[in-house]
């Protein structure tokens, strides 16, 4: 974990992680990149992480890369009662 990550709060870390995923997929064709970001988050982020992601997204997605913003349409929203 970098020094920068130690200073971040939980939500900021999620934005940082989502943007790292987007950075990887930026080298792919656009549609493939959007799908790749969504698939990675759907496959590897637990419902609690995705809930926090959508809290930030719904508040405007501050700091999120455009690829992350576009991918949000196909990222699964966790149920409210999910852990």
Short mmCIF file of C-alpha atoms in Angstrom, two decimals:
data_model
loop_
_atom_site.label_atom_id
_atom_site.label_comp_id
_atom_site.label_asym_id
_atom_site.label_seq_id
_atom_site.Cartn_x
_atom_site.Cartn_y
_atom_site.Cartn_z
CA UNK A 1 0.00 0.00 0.00
CA UNK A 2 1.42 3.38 -0.95
CA UNK A 3 1.89 6.28 1.44
CA UNK A 4 -0.88 8.08 -0.45
CA UNK A 5 -3.34 5.26 0.28
CA UNK A 6 -2.64 5.40 4.03
CA UNK A 7 -3.96 8.97 4.14
CA UNK A 8 -7.22 8.16 2.34
CA UNK A 9 -10.55 7.28 3.91
CA UNK A 10 -12.49 4.17 2.87
CA UNK A 11 -14.53 5.88 0.18
CA UNK A 12 -11.51 7.63 -1.27
CA UNK A 13 -9.73 4.25 -1.42
CA UNK A 14 -12.63 2.81 -3.41
CA UNK A 15 -12.41 5.66 -5.93
CA UNK A 16 -8.64 5.13 -6.10
CA UNK A 17 -9.12 1.39 -6.70
CA UNK A 18 -11.85 1.92 -9.30
CA UNK A 19 -9.63 4.41 -11.12
CA UNK A 20 -6.72 1.92 -11.08
CA UNK A 21 -9.00 -0.64 -12.72
CA UNK A 22 -10.05 1.98 -15.29
CA UNK A 23 -6.40 2.86 -15.99
CA UNK A 24 -5.73 -0.77 -16.89
CA UNK A 25 -8.75 -0.95 -19.19
CA UNK A 26 -8.06 2.40 -20.91
CA UNK A 27 -5.67 0.55 -23.23
CA UNK A 28 -8.58 -1.54 -24.59
CA UNK A 29 -11.20 -0.44 -27.14
CA UNK A 30 -13.66 1.85 -25.35
CA UNK A 31 -16.64 -0.52 -25.09
CA UNK A 32 -14.39 -3.36 -23.97
CA UNK A 33 -12.86 -1.08 -21.34
CA UNK A 34 -16.23 -0.06 -19.93
CA UNK A 35 -17.34 -3.70 -19.80
CA UNK A 36 -14.03 -4.74 -18.23
CA UNK A 37 -14.30 -2.21 -15.40
CA UNK A 38 -17.86 -3.30 -14.62
CA UNK A 39 -16.99 -7.00 -14.79
CA UNK A 40 -14.00 -6.61 -12.48
CA UNK A 41 -15.99 -4.68 -9.89
CA UNK A 42 -18.93 -7.11 -10.14
CA UNK A 43 -16.64 -10.12 -9.78
CA UNK A 44 -14.30 -8.91 -7.04
CA UNK A 45 -16.00 -6.23 -4.94
CA UNK A 46 -18.29 -7.35 -2.16
CA UNK A 47 -21.75 -5.80 -1.72
CA UNK A 48 -20.52 -3.42 1.01
CA UNK A 49 -17.85 -2.02 -1.34
CA UNK A 50 -20.32 -1.66 -4.20
CA UNK A 51 -22.83 0.05 -1.89
CA UNK A 52 -20.21 2.63 -0.90
CA UNK A 53 -19.23 3.02 -4.56
CA UNK A 54 -22.84 3.83 -5.48
CA UNK A 55 -23.20 6.25 -2.57
CA UNK A 56 -20.34 8.25 -4.08
CA UNK A 57 -21.55 7.75 -7.65
CA UNK A 58 -25.05 8.95 -6.75
CA UNK A 59 -23.50 12.07 -5.18
CA UNK A 60 -21.83 12.94 -8.49
CA UNK A 61 -18.89 10.53 -8.70
CA UNK A 62 -16.30 13.08 -7.62
CA UNK A 63 -12.82 11.94 -8.62
CA UNK A 64 -14.01 8.98 -10.70
CA UNK A 65 -12.53 8.53 -14.17
CA UNK A 66 -14.99 8.70 -17.08
CA UNK A 67 -14.58 4.95 -17.74
CA UNK A 68 -15.68 4.24 -14.15
CA UNK A 69 -18.68 6.57 -14.51
CA UNK A 70 -19.76 4.82 -17.72
CA UNK A 71 -19.24 1.36 -16.21
CA UNK A 72 -21.55 2.20 -13.30
CA UNK A 73 -24.57 1.54 -15.55
CA UNK A 74 -23.67 -2.19 -15.61
CA UNK A 75 -22.23 -2.58 -12.11
CA UNK A 76 -24.66 -4.52 -9.92
CA UNK A 77 -26.21 -2.41 -7.18
CA UNK A 78 -26.34 -4.41 -3.96
CA UNK A 79 -29.66 -4.89 -2.23
CA UNK A 80 -30.18 -2.57 0.72
CA UNK A 81 -30.33 -5.51 3.13
CA UNK A 82 -27.12 -7.14 1.77
CA UNK A 83 -24.16 -7.28 4.12
#
